[in-house]
């Protein structure tokens, strides 16, 4: 394992874009970020529900900058085009192709922990050898109606399916290449036609994923890290003209209304190349596209991939996520997220103003794996009761809630309680009031409300009506006046543990990244620092430590930890290739009232100061 592989374990990413970032920046490192996050998934698994993720209001469309709104569209037209998508909040991603035949195993050898649809790339399978999976692909159990009904039952409003992935195999009848499901498999049917009909029938919108740049089959198609078979060599522009342009025309004209075109991995996509494809978007009125075309096109949506962003973005965004650790079916991936995690992920995403595009990877027989079906039904059962708190809502007005998430509609707040209060009182940190509070579905049994300095106190049942997420509705909230989140307090042994994702971040660049293992990253500026408001239990001496990662090449930075008016100075040392708990020394805390705690670099030795995960103050026994 080289340095890159090692570092990958730490640089888990969640792309947090407090301000609109430029497209080029967003895509230049996309591939790497994705790699890291996918590894992170495999390394650590996901406990989304345990994350104290922050939510922040999505920016209203009025803040959209001209770069976001296509030049031929007014902000109002843009909002009208995005309307259904913003209301939908939940969709199904389907990764299906001939990679479901090897399903992670080629010639008796497992591809390892990586994503199944990448098997050809991962195992450097020659073009001809991989193409031999096409005649073995005969998904006789495929039932478009069943898939669409399942999506609908789960509460999903749209489907995005891979029409062609990086392996270059078209899942539709194409005149541009015979490497397609109708011409190259015994199945001979066009599943996208059948899906389009089923979507029409059940009122689900249909979108197509299309890998425009990477194509490991066609000469000239791009391949991350370079080609491995001479058959792949060729002129990329010619590939775009001869394969991509006609195929995108096909998928945008032969399948009725198409709601979304989902580009991916803009490998080697220059502006000139992207210019060949961008005009095709006009073939479908109202088409929504993502930010992965390349060439400087922003598209309509940010697309964090398998990374839960700590906050929303300043424009429309969609989190795409796997249910296990692969997109395309892999026979030996059984690392499924729980129904509880998935339900809370729907809630979490909506609370940050985004959509969740949750993936299924059907088998080579055309079946959605049983564990996926079970989980979608669990999500669906929750949505059946609670979808009012998801559809058509906007982001939470609260920066952080200790007990769950929130979303809102005009004059209404939806409170999704993950951690039910033990004392029968739920404190909603808002100065303003509400006309009425009730459990969603029990409007006739209002909950008692009382204002308090900590916020609106609601008298709730003794035990959680829904242990996963109970939704409480506040009606007549007007404009919510949210209180700042309460100060952090000590655990029962007096220890104060401050997580990076709960800090207020000041200065340029500094941001939170990661999935289960969040950390502060891009700490390249000595003016940047995280700060927490902390309420200590009692005065005394505390032992300070940080859980952080400092690579060998970046040791020797100097910094100060400040608690109220007390300071401890320190110097970073290399942490040996992993996150490590580093002792910083002792500090006296004289007062206990809420006070700021911060970590400020005074000199940054190399590019980055440190990757900080947790700052801990532990009382030293007197
Ligand atoms: O379609 C799904 C992925 O196949 C695709 N996007 C989602 C929606 C995707 N393309 N690239 N990536 C995801 C990230 C790429 C990660 C890589 Fe790797 C790191 C490519 C090579 C090293 C992951 C790990 C794939 C192979 C090894």
Coordinates of C-alpha atoms and ligand atoms in Angstrom, one line a residue:
X1 CA 0.0 0.0 0.0
X2 CA 1.6 3.3 -1.1
X3 CA 1.1 6.7 0.4
X4 CA -1.9 7.4 -1.7
X5 CA -3.8 4.4 -0.6
X6 CA -3.0 5.2 3.0
X7 CA -4.0 8.8 2.8
X8 CA -7.2 7.8 1.1
X9 CA -8.4 6.4 4.4
X10 CA -8.4 9.8 6.0
X11 CA -9.4 12.1 3.2
X12 CA -13.0 11.0 3.3
X13 CA -15.0 13.7 1.7
X14 CA -18.2 15.4 1.9
X15 CA -18.3 18.3 -0.4
X16 CA -19.4 21.2 1.5
X17 CA -19.9 24.3 -0.5
X18 CA -20.9 27.2 1.7
X19 CA -20.8 29.5 -1.2
X20 CA -21.3 28.6 -4.8
X21 CA -18.1 27.2 -6.1
X22 CA -17.1 27.4 -9.6
X23 CA -17.8 24.4 -11.7
X24 CA -14.2 23.8 -12.7
X25 CA -13.1 23.5 -9.1
X26 CA -16.0 21.2 -8.4
X27 CA -15.1 18.8 -11.0
X28 CA -11.3 18.9 -11.1
X29 CA -11.2 16.8 -7.9
X30 CA -14.5 15.0 -8.3
X31 CA -13.0 11.7 -9.2
X32 CA -10.5 11.7 -6.3
X33 CA -13.1 12.7 -3.8
X34 CA -15.3 9.9 -5.0
X35 CA -12.5 7.4 -4.7
X36 CA -11.8 8.5 -1.2
X37 CA -15.4 8.5 -0.1
X38 CA -16.0 5.1 -1.6
X39 CA -13.0 3.7 0.3
X40 CA -14.2 5.4 3.4
X41 CA -17.4 3.5 3.0
X42 CA -15.7 0.2 2.8
X43 CA -13.4 0.9 5.6
X44 CA -15.8 2.2 8.1
X45 CA -19.3 1.4 7.1
X46 CA -22.0 3.9 7.7
X47 CA -23.8 5.0 10.9
X48 CA -25.6 8.0 9.5
X49 CA -28.1 8.0 12.3
X50 CA -25.3 8.6 14.8
X51 CA -24.0 11.7 13.0
X52 CA -24.8 15.0 14.5
X53 CA -25.0 16.6 11.1
X54 CA -25.8 20.2 10.7
X55 CA -28.5 21.5 8.6
X56 CA -28.7 24.9 7.1
X57 CA -31.3 26.5 5.0
X58 CA -31.1 26.1 1.3
X59 CA -30.6 29.3 -0.5
X60 CA -33.7 30.6 -2.1
X61 CA -33.5 30.8 -5.9
X62 CA -33.1 34.6 -5.5
X63 CA -29.5 34.0 -4.5
X64 CA -28.7 32.1 -7.7
X65 CA -25.9 33.7 -9.5
X66 CA -26.0 34.1 -13.3
X67 CA -23.6 31.2 -13.8
X68 CA -26.2 28.9 -12.4
X69 CA -29.1 30.0 -14.4
X70 CA -28.6 29.2 -18.1
X71 CA -28.2 32.4 -20.0
X72 CA -31.4 31.9 -21.9
X73 CA -33.5 31.4 -18.8
X74 CA -34.8 33.8 -16.3
X75 CA -34.6 32.9 -12.6
X76 CA -38.4 32.4 -12.7
X77 CA -38.1 30.1 -15.6
X78 CA -35.4 28.2 -13.8
X79 CA -37.5 27.8 -10.7
X80 CA -40.4 26.6 -12.8
X81 CA -38.2 24.0 -14.5
X82 CA -36.9 22.8 -11.2
X83 CA -40.2 22.8 -9.4
X84 CA -41.2 19.1 -9.6
X85 CA -37.6 18.1 -8.7
X86 CA -37.4 20.3 -5.7
X87 CA -40.7 18.9 -4.5
X88 CA -39.8 15.3 -5.1
X89 CA -37.0 15.0 -2.6
X90 CA -36.5 11.3 -3.2
X91 CA -35.7 9.2 -6.2
X92 CA -34.4 5.8 -7.3
X93 CA -31.0 5.4 -9.0
X94 CA -30.7 2.1 -11.0
X95 CA -27.3 0.8 -12.0
X96 CA -27.9 -2.0 -14.4
X97 CA -25.7 -3.3 -17.2
X98 CA -23.7 -6.4 -18.3
X99 CA -21.5 -5.9 -15.2
X100 CA -24.3 -7.6 -13.4
X101 CA -23.2 -10.8 -15.1
X102 CA -19.8 -11.1 -13.5
X103 CA -21.3 -9.4 -10.5
X104 CA -17.8 -8.7 -9.1
X105 CA -16.2 -12.0 -10.1
X106 CA -14.3 -12.4 -13.3
X107 CA -12.8 -15.8 -14.3
X108 CA -13.2 -17.1 -10.8
X109 CA -11.5 -14.1 -9.2
X110 CA -13.2 -11.5 -7.0
X111 CA -12.5 -7.9 -8.0
X112 CA -12.1 -6.9 -4.3
X113 CA -14.0 -4.3 -2.3
X114 CA -14.6 -1.8 -5.1
X115 CA -17.7 -0.8 -7.0
X116 CA -19.0 -3.6 -9.2
X117 CA -19.7 -1.6 -12.4
X118 CA -16.0 -0.9 -12.5
X119 CA -15.0 -4.5 -12.8
X120 CA -13.6 -4.2 -16.4
X121 CA -11.4 -1.2 -15.3
X122 CA -10.4 -2.8 -12.0
X123 CA -9.3 -6.1 -13.5
X124 CA -8.1 -4.5 -16.7
X125 CA -10.3 -6.9 -18.7
X126 CA -9.6 -6.6 -22.5
X127 CA -12.4 -5.1 -24.5
X128 CA -13.2 -8.4 -26.4
X129 CA -13.1 -10.5 -23.2
X130 CA -15.5 -8.1 -21.4
X131 CA -17.9 -7.9 -24.4
X132 CA -18.3 -11.7 -24.0
X133 CA -20.6 -10.9 -21.1
X134 CA -23.2 -9.4 -23.4
X135 CA -24.3 -12.8 -24.9
X136 CA -24.6 -14.1 -21.3
X137 CA -26.9 -11.3 -20.3
X138 CA -30.5 -12.5 -20.4
X139 CA -32.6 -10.8 -17.7
X140 CA -35.7 -12.8 -18.2
X141 CA -37.1 -11.8 -14.8
X142 CA -37.0 -8.1 -15.7
X143 CA -40.4 -6.6 -14.9
X144 CA -40.5 -2.8 -15.5
X145 CA -43.9 -2.5 -13.8
X146 CA -42.6 -4.2 -10.6
X147 CA -39.5 -1.9 -10.4
X148 CA -41.6 1.2 -10.9
X149 CA -44.2 0.1 -8.4
X150 CA -41.5 -0.6 -5.9
X151 CA -40.0 2.9 -6.4
X152 CA -43.5 4.3 -5.9
X153 CA -44.2 2.2 -2.9
X154 CA -40.9 3.5 -1.4
X155 CA -42.1 7.0 -1.8
X156 CA -39.8 7.9 -4.6
X157 CA -40.9 10.4 -7.3
X158 CA -38.4 9.7 -10.0
X159 CA -36.1 7.1 -11.4
X160 CA -32.6 7.6 -13.0
X161 CA -31.3 4.5 -14.7
X162 CA -27.9 3.9 -16.4
X163 CA -28.6 4.0 -20.1
X164 CA -24.8 3.5 -20.7
X165 CA -22.2 3.2 -18.0
X166 CA -18.4 3.5 -18.4
X167 CA -18.2 0.0 -19.9
X168 CA -19.9 1.5 -23.0
X169 CA -22.7 -1.0 -23.1
X170 CA -26.0 0.6 -24.1
X171 CA -29.1 -0.6 -22.3
X172 CA -31.2 0.6 -25.2
X173 CA -31.6 -0.1 -28.9
X174 CA -29.0 2.0 -30.6
X175 CA -28.2 2.6 -34.2
X176 CA -24.9 4.1 -33.3
X177 CA -23.4 1.0 -31.9
X178 CA -24.4 -2.7 -31.9
X179 CA -22.9 -3.0 -28.4
X180 CA -26.4 -2.6 -27.0
X181 CA -28.9 -4.8 -25.2
X182 CA -31.2 -5.4 -28.2
X183 CA -28.5 -6.3 -30.7
X184 CA -25.9 -8.0 -28.5
X185 CA -27.8 -10.1 -26.0
X186 CA -30.3 -13.0 -26.2
X187 CA -32.8 -10.8 -24.3
X188 CA -33.4 -8.6 -27.4
X189 CA -35.8 -6.4 -25.6
X190 CA -35.3 -2.7 -24.8
X191 CA -35.8 -2.3 -21.1
X192 CA -35.7 1.5 -21.2
X193 CA -38.8 1.4 -23.5
X194 CA -40.5 -0.8 -21.0
X195 CA -39.5 1.3 -18.0
X196 CA -40.6 4.5 -19.8
X197 CA -44.0 2.9 -20.3
X198 CA -44.3 1.8 -16.7
X199 CA -43.2 5.2 -15.5
X200 CA -45.9 6.8 -17.6
X201 CA -48.4 4.4 -16.2
X202 CA -47.6 5.0 -12.5
X203 CA -46.8 8.7 -12.7
X204 CA -43.1 8.4 -11.9
X205 CA -40.6 10.7 -13.8
X206 CA -37.8 9.0 -15.7
X207 CA -34.2 10.1 -16.1
X208 CA -31.2 8.6 -17.8
X209 CA -27.7 8.3 -16.6
X210 CA -25.3 8.4 -19.5
X211 CA -21.5 8.1 -19.2
X212 CA -20.4 10.6 -21.9
X213 CA -16.7 10.7 -21.4
X214 CA -15.5 7.3 -20.1
X215 CA -16.3 4.5 -22.5
X216 CA -14.0 1.5 -22.1
X217 CA -15.4 -0.2 -25.2
X218 CA -15.4 2.4 -28.0
X219 CA -12.1 3.6 -29.5
X220 CA -11.4 7.1 -28.2
X221 CA -13.6 6.8 -25.1
X222 CA -11.9 8.0 -22.0
X223 CA -10.7 5.7 -19.2
X224 CA -9.6 7.0 -15.8
X225 CA -5.9 6.4 -15.5
X226 CA -5.5 5.5 -19.2
X227 CA -6.4 2.7 -21.5
X228 CA -5.3 -0.9 -21.0
X229 CA -6.2 -2.4 -24.4
X230 CA -5.1 -1.0 -27.7
X231 CA -8.7 -1.5 -28.9
X232 CA -9.5 1.5 -26.7
X233 CA -7.2 3.9 -28.5
X234 CA -8.7 6.5 -30.7
X235 CA -9.8 10.1 -31.1
X236 CA -12.1 11.2 -28.3
X237 CA -13.7 13.9 -30.3
X238 CA -14.6 11.4 -33.0
X239 CA -16.0 9.1 -30.4
X240 CA -18.1 11.9 -29.0
X241 CA -19.4 12.7 -32.5
X242 CA -20.0 9.2 -33.7
X243 CA -21.2 7.5 -30.6
X244 CA -22.2 10.0 -27.8
X245 CA -24.1 12.6 -29.9
X246 CA -26.2 10.0 -31.7
X247 CA -26.9 8.0 -28.6
X248 CA -27.8 11.0 -26.4
X249 CA -30.2 12.0 -29.3
X250 CA -31.6 8.5 -29.2
X251 CA -32.3 8.5 -25.4
X252 CA -33.7 12.0 -25.5
X253 CA -36.1 11.3 -28.4
X254 CA -37.2 7.7 -28.4
X255 CA -38.5 7.3 -24.8
X256 CA -41.2 10.0 -24.4
X257 CA -40.7 12.6 -21.7
X258 CA -37.3 12.4 -20.0
X259 CA -37.0 14.4 -16.8
X260 CA -33.3 14.1 -16.0
X261 CA -30.0 13.6 -17.9
X262 CA -27.3 12.4 -15.5
X263 CA -23.8 12.9 -16.9
X264 CA -20.9 11.3 -15.0
X265 CA -17.1 11.6 -14.7
X266 CA -16.1 14.3 -17.2
X267 CA -12.8 12.7 -17.9
X268 CA -10.9 14.7 -20.6
X269 CA -14.0 16.8 -21.4
X270 CA -12.7 20.1 -22.7
X271 CA -15.1 22.9 -23.4
X272 CA -15.0 22.2 -27.2
X273 CA -16.0 18.6 -26.5
X274 CA -18.7 19.5 -24.0
X275 CA -20.0 22.0 -26.6
X276 CA -20.9 19.0 -28.8
X277 CA -23.2 17.7 -26.2
X278 CA -24.7 20.7 -24.4
X279 CA -27.1 21.6 -27.2
X280 CA -28.7 18.1 -27.0
X281 CA -30.2 19.1 -23.6
X282 CA -32.8 21.1 -25.6
X283 CA -34.2 18.0 -27.1
X284 CA -36.3 17.5 -24.0
X285 CA -38.2 20.5 -22.7
X286 CA -37.6 21.1 -19.1
X287 CA -34.8 18.6 -18.9
X288 CA -32.8 18.8 -15.7
X289 CA -29.0 18.0 -15.9
X290 CA -26.4 17.6 -13.2
X291 CA -23.0 19.2 -12.8
X292 CA -20.9 16.4 -14.4
X293 CA -21.0 17.2 -18.1
X294 CA -17.6 18.9 -18.1
X295 CA -16.1 21.8 -20.0
X296 CA -17.4 24.4 -17.6
X297 CA -21.1 23.6 -17.8
X298 CA -22.6 23.9 -14.3
X299 CA -25.8 22.0 -15.0
X300 CA -28.7 22.4 -12.5
X301 CA -27.5 20.3 -9.6
X302 CA -24.6 19.6 -7.3
X303 CA -24.1 15.8 -6.9
X304 CA -22.4 14.7 -3.7
X305 CA -21.7 11.0 -4.2
X306 CA -21.9 8.6 -1.2
X307 CA -20.9 11.5 1.0
X308 CA -23.4 13.1 3.4
X309 CA -22.8 16.8 3.3
X310 CA -22.7 18.4 6.7
X311 CA -24.8 21.3 5.4
X312 CA -26.8 22.0 2.2
X313 CA -25.4 23.8 -0.8
X314 CA -26.3 27.2 -2.2
X315 CA -28.1 25.7 -5.1
X316 CA -30.1 22.5 -5.9
X317 CA -28.3 19.3 -4.9
X318 CA -28.9 15.6 -4.9
X319 CA -27.1 13.1 -2.8
X320 CA -26.6 9.8 -4.6
X321 CA -26.0 6.9 -2.4
X322 CA -25.6 3.1 -2.5
X323 CA -27.5 0.8 -0.1
X324 CA -24.5 -1.4 0.3
X325 CA -21.0 -0.6 -1.1
X326 CA -21.6 -0.9 -4.8
X327 CA -23.8 0.6 -7.5
X328 CA -23.8 -2.3 -9.9
X329 CA -24.8 -5.7 -8.5
X330 CA -22.0 -7.6 -6.7
X331 CA -22.8 -11.2 -5.6
X332 CA -20.7 -10.9 -2.4
X333 CA -21.6 -7.4 -1.1
X334 CA -23.8 -8.0 1.8
X335 CA -22.9 -4.8 3.7
X336 CA -26.4 -3.3 3.6
X337 CA -27.3 -0.1 5.4
X338 CA -30.2 -0.6 7.7
X339 CA -33.8 0.5 7.0
X340 CA -33.4 2.9 10.0
X341 CA -30.3 4.5 8.5
X342 CA -32.0 4.9 5.1
X343 CA -35.1 6.4 6.6
X344 CA -33.0 8.9 8.6
X345 CA -31.0 9.6 5.4
X346 CA -34.1 10.6 3.6
X347 CA -35.0 12.9 6.5
X348 CA -31.5 14.2 6.9
X349 CA -31.2 15.1 3.2
X350 CA -34.5 16.9 3.1
X351 CA -33.5 18.8 6.2
X352 CA -30.6 20.2 4.3
X353 CA -32.7 21.1 1.3
X354 CA -31.5 18.3 -1.0
X355 CA -32.8 15.2 -2.8
X356 CA -31.8 11.7 -2.1
X357 CA -31.2 9.4 -5.1
X358 CA -31.0 6.0 -3.5
X359 CA -29.4 3.2 -5.6
X360 CA -30.5 -0.3 -6.5
X361 CA -28.3 -2.7 -8.5
X362 CA -30.5 -5.3 -10.2
X363 CA -29.1 -8.7 -11.0
X364 CA -28.3 -10.2 -14.4
X365 CA -31.7 -11.9 -14.3
X366 CA -33.4 -8.5 -13.9
X367 CA -34.3 -8.6 -10.3
X368 CA -33.8 -6.0 -7.6
X369 CA -31.9 -7.8 -4.8
X370 CA -34.1 -8.9 -1.9
X371 CA -32.3 -6.9 0.7
X372 CA -32.9 -3.7 -1.3
X373 CA -36.6 -4.6 -1.8
X374 CA -37.0 -5.2 2.0
X375 CA -35.3 -1.9 2.8
X376 CA -37.3 0.1 0.3
X377 CA -40.5 -1.3 1.8
X378 CA -39.4 -0.1 5.2
X379 CA -38.7 3.3 3.9
X380 CA -42.0 3.2 2.1
X381 CA -43.9 2.3 5.2
X382 CA -42.4 5.3 6.9
X383 CA -43.1 7.6 4.0
X384 CA -46.6 6.4 3.8
X385 CA -47.2 8.1 7.2
X386 CA -44.7 10.9 7.1
X387 CA -44.0 12.0 3.5
X388 CA -45.7 15.3 4.2
X389 CA -42.6 16.2 6.1
X390 CA -40.4 15.4 3.1
X391 CA -42.2 16.3 -0.2
X392 CA -42.2 20.0 -1.1
X393 CA -40.3 21.0 2.0
X394 CA -37.3 23.3 2.3
X395 CA -34.3 23.1 4.5
X396 CA -34.4 23.4 8.3
X397 CA -34.1 26.8 9.9
X398 CA -32.0 25.3 12.7
X399 CA -28.3 25.0 12.5
X400 CA -28.2 21.9 14.7
X401 CA -30.8 20.0 16.6
X402 CA -29.7 17.6 19.3
X403 CA -32.6 15.3 18.9
X404 CA -33.1 15.1 15.1
X405 CA -33.9 17.1 12.0
X406 CA -36.4 19.6 10.8
X407 CA -37.8 20.7 7.5
X408 CA -40.3 23.4 6.6
X409 CA -43.2 24.6 4.5
X410 CA -44.7 28.1 4.6
X411 CA -46.0 28.6 8.1
X412 CA -45.2 25.0 9.1
X413 CA -42.3 23.2 10.7
X414 CA -41.8 19.5 10.6
X415 CA -39.7 18.1 13.5
X416 CA -38.3 14.6 12.9
X417 CA -37.2 13.2 16.2
X418 CA -34.5 10.5 16.1
X419 CA -33.7 10.6 19.8
X420 CA -36.9 10.8 21.8
X421 CA -36.7 12.9 25.0
X422 CA -36.6 10.8 28.2
X423 CA -38.4 13.4 30.2
X424 CA -41.5 13.9 28.0
X425 CA -40.3 17.4 26.9
X426 CA -39.0 18.3 23.5
X427 CA -37.3 21.6 23.4
X428 CA -37.4 23.3 20.0
X429 CA -34.7 26.0 19.9
X430 CA -36.9 28.9 18.7
X431 CA -37.8 32.2 20.2
X432 CA -40.9 32.5 18.1
X433 CA -44.0 30.4 18.8
X434 CA -46.6 28.3 17.0
X435 CA -50.3 28.2 16.9
X436 CA -50.5 24.4 17.2
X437 CA -48.4 21.3 17.7
X438 CA -49.3 17.7 17.0
X439 CA -47.9 14.4 16.0
X440 CA -48.2 14.0 12.3
X441 CA -51.4 12.1 11.7
X442 CA -52.9 13.1 15.0
X443 CA -54.0 16.7 14.4
X444 CA -56.9 16.4 16.7
X445 CA -54.6 15.7 19.7
X446 CA -52.7 18.9 20.1
X447 CA -49.5 18.8 22.2
X448 CA -49.0 21.3 25.0
X449 CA -46.6 24.1 24.2
X450 CA -44.8 26.5 26.5
X451 CA -42.1 29.1 25.7
X452 CA -38.9 29.0 27.7
X453 CA -35.5 30.6 27.4
X454 CA -34.2 27.5 25.7
X455 CA -37.0 27.5 23.2
X456 CA -40.5 26.2 22.7
X457 CA -41.2 23.3 25.1
X458 CA -43.5 20.6 23.8
X459 CA -45.1 18.0 26.0
X460 CA -44.8 14.7 24.2
X461 CA -45.7 11.1 24.9
X462 CA -43.4 9.2 27.2
X463 CA -42.1 6.9 24.6
X464 CA -41.3 7.5 20.9
X465 CA -44.3 6.7 18.7
X466 CA -41.8 5.8 16.0
X467 CA -38.3 4.9 17.3
X468 CA -36.7 5.6 13.9
X469 CA -38.2 9.1 13.3
X470 CA -41.3 10.6 14.8
X471 CA -42.6 13.6 13.0
X472 CA -44.2 16.5 15.0
X473 CA -45.9 19.3 13.1
X474 CA -45.8 22.9 14.3
X475 CA -48.5 25.0 12.5
X476 CA -48.7 28.7 12.4
X477 CA -45.0 29.3 13.0
X478 CA -44.8 32.4 10.8
X479 CA -41.2 33.3 10.3
X480 CA -39.2 31.0 12.6
X481 CA -36.8 32.8 14.9
X482 CA -34.3 30.1 15.6
X483 CA -32.1 30.3 18.7
X484 CA -28.4 29.6 18.3
X485 CA -27.7 26.0 19.2
X486 CA -27.1 25.5 22.9
X487 CA -23.5 25.4 24.2
X488 CA -21.7 22.1 24.3
X489 CA -21.7 20.5 27.7
X490 CA -19.7 17.9 29.5
X491 CA -20.4 14.2 29.5
X492 CA -21.1 12.6 32.9
X493 CA -17.4 12.2 33.7
X494 CA -16.8 15.9 33.1
X495 CA -15.2 15.3 29.7
X496 CA -16.0 17.8 26.9
X497 CA -15.6 16.2 23.4
X498 CA -16.0 18.6 20.5
X499 CA -16.6 17.2 17.1
X500 CA -15.3 19.1 14.1
X501 CA -18.7 19.0 12.3
X502 CA -20.4 20.9 15.2
X503 CA -17.9 23.8 15.2
X504 CA -18.6 27.2 13.7
X505 CA -15.9 27.7 11.1
X506 CA -14.2 31.0 10.5
X507 CA -11.8 32.1 7.9
X508 CA -11.2 31.0 4.3
X509 CA -11.1 27.5 3.0
X510 CA -11.7 25.5 6.2
X511 CA -14.4 23.0 5.8
X512 CA -15.7 19.7 7.1
X513 CA -15.3 16.6 5.0
X514 CA -16.2 13.0 5.5
X515 CA -18.9 10.5 5.8
X516 CA -18.7 8.6 9.1
X517 CA -15.3 10.0 10.0
X518 CA -15.7 13.7 9.5
X519 CA -12.6 16.0 9.8
X520 CA -11.6 19.6 9.2
X521 CA -9.8 19.9 5.9
X522 CA -8.3 22.5 3.6
X523 CA -6.9 24.2 6.7
X524 CA -4.3 26.1 4.7
X525 CA -4.9 29.6 6.1
X526 CA -3.6 30.6 9.5
X527 CA -6.6 32.9 9.9
X528 CA -9.0 30.0 9.7
X529 CA -10.3 28.3 12.9
X530 CA -13.1 26.3 14.3
X531 CA -14.9 27.5 17.4
X532 CA -17.4 26.0 19.8
X533 CA -19.4 27.5 22.6
X534 CA -18.8 25.3 25.6
X535 CA -20.3 25.1 29.1
X536 CA -17.9 23.3 31.4
X537 CA -19.3 21.3 34.4
X538 CA -16.9 22.6 37.0
X539 CA -13.8 24.7 37.3
X540 CA -10.5 22.7 37.4
X541 CA -7.6 21.5 35.3
X542 CA -8.3 19.8 32.0
X543 CA -6.1 17.6 29.9
X544 CA -6.4 18.7 26.3
X545 CA -6.0 16.4 23.3
X546 CA -6.9 16.4 19.6
X547 CA -7.7 13.5 17.4
X548 CA -6.0 14.5 14.2
X549 CA -4.0 13.5 11.2
X550 CA -0.8 15.2 10.3
X551 CA 1.2 13.6 7.4
X552 CA 5.0 13.3 7.8
X553 CA 5.6 16.1 5.3
X554 CA 3.5 18.6 7.2
X555 CA 4.6 18.4 10.8
X556 CA 5.9 21.4 12.7
X557 CA 3.0 23.8 12.5
X558 CA 2.4 26.0 15.6
X559 CA -0.9 26.7 17.1
X560 CA -2.9 27.8 20.2
X561 CA -5.9 26.3 21.9
X562 CA -8.0 28.9 23.6
X563 CA -10.6 28.2 26.3
X564 CA -12.2 31.5 27.4
X565 CA -9.2 33.6 28.4
X566 CA -6.8 30.6 28.9
X567 CA -4.4 29.4 26.2
X568 CA -2.2 26.4 25.5
X569 CA 0.4 26.6 22.7
X570 CA 1.5 23.5 20.7
X571 CA 3.4 22.3 17.7
X572 CA 2.2 19.5 15.4
X573 CA 4.0 16.3 15.0
X574 CA 3.4 13.6 12.3
X575 CA 0.7 11.2 13.4
X576 CA 2.1 8.2 11.5
X577 CA -0.2 7.9 8.6
X578 CA -3.4 7.7 10.5
X579 CA -5.6 9.7 12.8
X580 CA -4.1 9.7 16.2
X581 CA -5.1 11.1 19.6
X582 CA -2.4 13.7 20.5
X583 CA -2.0 15.2 24.0
X584 CA -1.6 19.0 24.0
X585 CA -1.1 19.6 27.8
X586 CA -3.1 20.9 30.6
X587 CA -5.3 24.0 30.9
X588 CA -7.0 25.7 33.8
X589 CA -10.6 26.5 33.5
X590 CA -11.7 29.0 36.2
X591 CA -15.2 29.7 35.1
X592 CA -17.9 27.4 33.8
X593 CA -20.3 29.8 32.0
X594 CA -20.6 29.3 28.2
X595 CA -17.3 30.4 26.6
X596 CA -15.6 30.1 23.3
X597 CA -13.1 27.3 22.6
X598 CA -11.0 27.5 19.5
X599 CA -7.9 26.1 17.8
X600 CA -5.9 28.7 15.9
X601 CA -2.8 28.0 13.9
X602 CA -0.1 30.6 14.4
X603 CA 2.3 29.2 11.8
X604 CA 1.5 26.6 9.1
X605 CA 4.7 24.6 8.3
X606 CA 3.7 23.1 5.0
X607 CA 0.5 23.2 2.9
X608 CA -2.0 22.1 5.5
X609 CA -2.2 22.6 9.3
X610 CA -3.9 19.4 10.3
X611 CA -7.0 17.3 9.7
X612 CA -8.8 17.7 13.0
X613 CA -11.6 15.4 14.0
X614 CA -12.2 15.9 17.7
X615 CA -10.9 18.3 20.4
X616 CA -11.2 16.8 23.9
X617 CA -10.9 18.4 27.3
X618 CA -10.7 15.8 30.1
X619 CA -10.8 16.8 33.7
X620 CA -7.7 15.9 35.6
X621 CA -8.6 14.3 38.9
X622 CA -8.0 16.8 41.7
Ligands
LIG1 O1 -22.1 5.4 -11.5 C1 -21.5 5.4 -10.2 C2 -20.0 5.2 -10.3 O2 -19.6 4.1 -11.1 C3 -19.6 6.5 -10.8 N1 -20.5 7.4 -10.3 C4 -21.6 6.7 -9.6 C5 -22.9 7.4 -9.7 C6 -18.2 6.8 -10.5 N2 -17.4 7.1 -11.4 N3 -16.3 7.3 -10.8 N4 -16.4 7.2 -9.6 C7 -17.7 6.9 -9.3 C8 -15.4 7.4 -8.6 C9 -14.2 6.7 -9.1 C10 -13.4 6.2 -8.3 C11 -12.2 5.6 -8.7 FE1 -12.0 3.7 -8.4 C12 -11.1 5.4 -7.9 C13 -11.9 5.0 -10.0 C14 -10.7 4.4 -9.8 C15 -10.2 4.6 -8.6 C16 -13.5 3.1 -7.3 C17 -12.4 2.6 -6.8 C18 -13.6 2.6 -8.6 C19 -12.5 1.8 -8.9 C20 -11.8 1.8 -7.8

